[in-house]
Amino acid sequence: MTAAARAATLRALHHDRRPGDPLILPNVWDAASARVFADAGFPALATPSAGIAASLGYADGETPADEMFAAIARIVRAVDVPVTADVEAGYGLSAEELVGRLAEAGAVGCNLEDSDHATGALRDPREQADWLAEVRAEAGEALVVNARIDTFLRGGADLDAALERAHRYAAAGADCLYPILVPPELLPELAAAAPLPLNALAKAGGPAPRELGALGATRITFGGGLHHAAMTTLAAEAARLRDGAER
């Protein structure tokens, strides 16, 4: 399958979904985890910046761009399904450089967030929309752009502010909107007013993916949650082996 065909497949998975039947994109952090979920039958996969950072020995937001793109490329090579990559705020690359690096890695989608890891500051929505428009112009239809909206992540609860960003990012050419950490009770109102499909984050202890779908989310991702769950299981196994060795 060509890159353009994989992008078209990923984009199509966002549309004509029934309420309660969202697109579930497991977040995979290396080739082995990617194969597990692809073999389980998931039609597409996502990468998490936090999970990849942890697997490489970095804190979230501190992975060097070269290492992040290399990790994405290993994941893409391991599976036959489309992969969308979390590339944070773009690593300071120009739109041309970013799109080129994603293409080299084989990713056919990306998350682009609108705040800064280091400062926590939200980017001006007009500037972010201009940046997204540059990415869209450079990529054409070969990249599914998931525009992250960080207003709720950064402590705001202003639905109007989130919707302003949603409409600007849609006009700039985004394919999907990701109001990360939006309170579940706000999802129906946000989904009704948003101009594009919504990505919701499924968290341990929160609504299940299908519940989030029934509330209005079209696409579900897990951030670093699946990596954290896997490491929790591995830590328990390590403790079991240690305790057995001590007997």
Coordinates of C-alpha atoms in Angstrom, one line a residue:
M1 CA 0.0 0.0 0.0
T2 CA 1.4 3.4 -0.9
A3 CA 1.7 6.3 1.6
A4 CA -1.2 8.1 -0.1
A5 CA -3.4 5.0 0.1
R6 CA -2.6 4.5 3.8
A7 CA -3.4 8.1 4.5
A8 CA -6.7 7.8 2.6
T9 CA -7.5 4.6 4.6
L10 CA -6.7 6.4 7.9
R11 CA -8.8 9.4 7.0
A12 CA -11.7 7.3 5.9
L13 CA -11.7 5.5 9.3
H14 CA -12.8 8.8 10.9
H15 CA -16.0 9.1 9.0
D16 CA -19.4 7.5 9.0
R17 CA -19.0 6.0 12.5
R18 CA -22.0 5.1 14.6
P19 CA -22.4 6.7 18.1
G20 CA -20.7 4.4 20.5
D21 CA -18.4 2.9 17.8
P22 CA -15.4 5.2 17.7
L23 CA -12.2 4.5 15.9
I24 CA -9.9 3.0 18.6
L25 CA -6.2 3.8 18.0
P26 CA -3.9 1.9 20.4
N27 CA -0.8 4.0 21.2
V28 CA 2.3 1.8 20.6
W29 CA 5.8 2.7 21.6
D30 CA 8.0 0.2 19.8
A31 CA 8.0 -2.4 17.0
A32 CA 7.0 -5.2 19.4
S33 CA 4.0 -3.4 20.9
A34 CA 2.9 -2.3 17.4
R35 CA 2.9 -5.9 16.2
V36 CA 0.8 -7.0 19.2
F37 CA -2.0 -4.6 18.4
A38 CA -1.8 -5.0 14.6
D39 CA -2.0 -8.8 15.0
A40 CA -5.1 -8.2 17.2
G41 CA -6.8 -6.7 14.3
F42 CA -6.7 -2.9 14.9
P43 CA -6.9 -1.1 11.5
A44 CA -4.5 1.7 12.4
L45 CA -2.1 2.6 15.2
A46 CA -0.9 5.7 16.9
T47 CA 2.4 6.6 18.7
P48 CA 2.5 8.4 22.0
S49 CA 5.2 10.9 22.8
A50 CA 5.2 9.9 26.4
G51 CA 5.5 6.1 25.8
I52 CA 8.3 6.5 23.2
A53 CA 10.1 9.0 25.5
A54 CA 10.0 6.5 28.4
S55 CA 11.1 3.6 26.2
L56 CA 14.1 5.6 25.1
G57 CA 15.0 6.9 28.6
Y58 CA 13.6 10.4 28.4
A59 CA 11.0 12.4 30.1
D60 CA 7.9 13.3 28.0
G61 CA 8.7 16.3 25.9
E62 CA 12.5 15.8 26.0
T63 CA 13.0 13.2 23.2
P64 CA 15.4 14.6 20.6
A65 CA 13.7 14.8 17.2
D66 CA 16.1 12.4 15.5
E67 CA 15.4 9.7 18.1
M68 CA 11.6 10.3 17.9
F69 CA 11.5 10.0 14.1
A70 CA 13.7 6.9 14.2
A71 CA 11.4 5.3 16.7
I72 CA 8.4 6.1 14.6
A73 CA 10.1 4.6 11.5
R74 CA 10.8 1.3 13.4
I75 CA 7.1 1.1 14.3
V76 CA 5.9 1.8 10.8
R77 CA 8.3 -0.9 9.4
A78 CA 6.9 -3.5 11.8
V79 CA 3.3 -3.4 10.7
D80 CA 1.1 -3.2 7.6
V81 CA -1.5 -0.8 8.9
P82 CA -1.5 3.1 8.8
V83 CA 0.4 4.8 11.7
T84 CA -0.2 8.3 13.0
A85 CA 2.6 9.8 15.0
D86 CA 2.6 12.2 18.0
V87 CA 5.2 14.7 17.0
E88 CA 4.4 17.1 19.9
A89 CA 4.7 20.7 18.8
G90 CA 6.9 19.9 15.7
Y91 CA 10.3 20.2 17.3
G92 CA 10.9 23.7 15.8
L93 CA 11.0 22.3 12.3
S94 CA 9.6 24.1 9.3
A95 CA 6.4 22.7 7.8
E96 CA 8.5 21.4 4.9
E97 CA 11.0 19.7 7.2
L98 CA 8.3 18.2 9.4
V99 CA 6.3 16.8 6.6
G100 CA 9.5 15.4 5.0
R101 CA 10.6 13.7 8.2
L102 CA 7.2 12.2 8.7
A103 CA 7.2 10.9 5.1
E104 CA 10.7 9.5 5.6
A105 CA 9.5 7.7 8.7
G106 CA 6.4 6.4 6.9
A107 CA 3.8 8.0 9.2
V108 CA 0.6 9.0 7.4
G109 CA -0.9 11.0 10.2
C110 CA 0.3 13.3 13.0
N111 CA -0.7 15.0 16.2
L112 CA 0.4 18.6 16.5
E113 CA -0.2 20.3 19.9
D114 CA -0.8 24.0 20.5
S115 CA 1.2 24.5 23.7
D116 CA 4.7 24.3 24.8
H117 CA 6.0 21.4 27.0
A118 CA 8.6 23.5 28.7
T119 CA 6.6 26.6 29.6
G120 CA 3.0 25.3 29.5
A121 CA 2.0 28.3 27.5
L122 CA -0.8 28.0 24.9
R123 CA 0.2 29.2 21.4
D124 CA -1.9 32.0 19.9
P125 CA -4.7 30.3 18.0
R126 CA -4.1 32.4 14.9
E127 CA -0.4 31.5 14.8
Q128 CA -1.2 27.9 15.3
A129 CA -3.8 27.9 12.6
D130 CA -1.2 29.5 10.2
W131 CA 1.3 26.8 11.1
L132 CA -1.3 24.0 10.5
A133 CA -2.2 25.6 7.2
E134 CA 1.5 25.5 6.2
V135 CA 1.7 21.8 7.1
R136 CA -1.5 21.0 5.1
A137 CA -0.2 22.9 2.1
E138 CA 3.1 21.0 2.2
A139 CA 1.6 17.6 2.8
G140 CA -1.5 17.8 0.6
E141 CA -3.8 14.8 1.3
A142 CA -0.9 12.5 2.2
L143 CA -1.1 13.4 6.0
V144 CA -4.0 13.1 8.4
V145 CA -3.6 16.0 10.8
N146 CA -4.9 15.7 14.3
A147 CA -4.9 19.2 15.8
R148 CA -4.5 19.1 19.5
I149 CA -6.3 21.7 21.6
D150 CA -4.7 22.2 25.0
T151 CA -7.0 24.6 26.7
F152 CA -8.3 22.0 29.1
L153 CA -4.9 20.5 29.7
R154 CA -3.6 23.9 30.7
G155 CA -6.3 24.4 33.3
G156 CA -8.9 26.3 31.3
A157 CA -12.5 25.2 31.3
D158 CA -13.7 27.7 28.6
L159 CA -15.7 25.8 26.0
D160 CA -15.9 28.9 23.8
A161 CA -12.1 29.2 23.8
A162 CA -11.7 25.6 22.8
L163 CA -14.3 26.0 20.0
E164 CA -12.5 29.1 18.7
R165 CA -9.4 27.0 18.3
A166 CA -11.4 24.2 16.8
H167 CA -12.9 26.4 14.1
R168 CA -9.6 28.0 13.2
Y169 CA -7.8 24.7 13.0
A170 CA -10.5 23.2 10.9
A171 CA -10.3 26.1 8.5
A172 CA -6.5 25.6 8.3
G173 CA -7.0 22.1 7.0
A174 CA -6.9 19.8 10.0
D175 CA -8.7 16.4 9.7
C176 CA -9.5 15.8 13.4
L177 CA -9.5 17.8 16.6
Y178 CA -8.1 16.7 19.9
P179 CA -9.3 18.6 22.9
I180 CA -7.1 16.7 25.3
L181 CA -8.5 16.2 28.8
V182 CA -11.9 17.7 28.0
P183 CA -14.2 16.8 30.8
P184 CA -16.5 14.0 29.6
E185 CA -19.6 15.9 30.5
L186 CA -18.6 18.6 28.0
L187 CA -18.0 16.2 25.1
P188 CA -21.6 16.2 23.8
E189 CA -21.7 20.0 23.6
L190 CA -18.3 20.2 22.1
A191 CA -19.0 17.5 19.6
A192 CA -22.2 19.1 18.5
A193 CA -20.5 22.4 17.8
A194 CA -17.1 21.2 16.5
P195 CA -16.6 21.3 12.7
L196 CA -14.5 18.0 12.6
P197 CA -14.4 14.6 14.3
L198 CA -13.1 14.7 17.9
N199 CA -10.3 12.6 19.4
A200 CA -10.8 11.8 23.1
L201 CA -8.2 10.5 25.5
A202 CA -9.2 7.3 27.3
K203 CA -7.7 7.2 30.8
A204 CA -7.6 4.5 33.5
G205 CA -10.6 5.0 35.8
G206 CA -12.4 7.2 33.3
P207 CA -15.1 6.4 30.7
A208 CA -14.5 3.4 28.5
P209 CA -13.7 4.0 24.8
R210 CA -17.3 3.1 23.7
E211 CA -18.7 5.4 26.4
L212 CA -16.6 8.3 25.1
G213 CA -17.9 7.4 21.6
A214 CA -21.4 7.6 22.8
L215 CA -20.6 11.1 24.3
G216 CA -19.5 12.3 20.9
A217 CA -15.9 11.2 20.4
T218 CA -15.1 9.8 16.9
R219 CA -11.6 8.6 17.7
I220 CA -10.0 7.3 20.9
T221 CA -6.4 7.3 21.9
F222 CA -4.6 6.4 25.1
G223 CA -1.6 8.7 25.3
G224 CA 1.1 6.9 27.4
G225 CA -1.5 4.9 29.2
L226 CA -0.9 1.6 27.5
H227 CA 2.8 1.8 28.0
H228 CA 2.2 2.6 31.7
A229 CA -0.1 -0.4 32.0
A230 CA 2.5 -2.6 30.4
M231 CA 5.3 -1.3 32.6
T232 CA 3.1 -1.8 35.7
T233 CA 2.6 -5.5 34.7
L234 CA 6.3 -5.9 34.1
A235 CA 7.1 -4.3 37.5
A236 CA 4.8 -6.8 39.2
E237 CA 6.6 -9.7 37.3
A238 CA 10.0 -8.3 38.3
A239 CA 8.8 -8.2 42.0
R240 CA 7.6 -11.8 41.7
L241 CA 10.9 -13.0 40.3
R242 CA 12.8 -11.1 42.9
D243 CA 10.8 -12.5 45.7
G244 CA 11.1 -16.0 44.3
A245 CA 14.9 -15.6 44.0
E246 CA 15.1 -14.6 47.7
R247 CA 13.3 -17.7 48.9

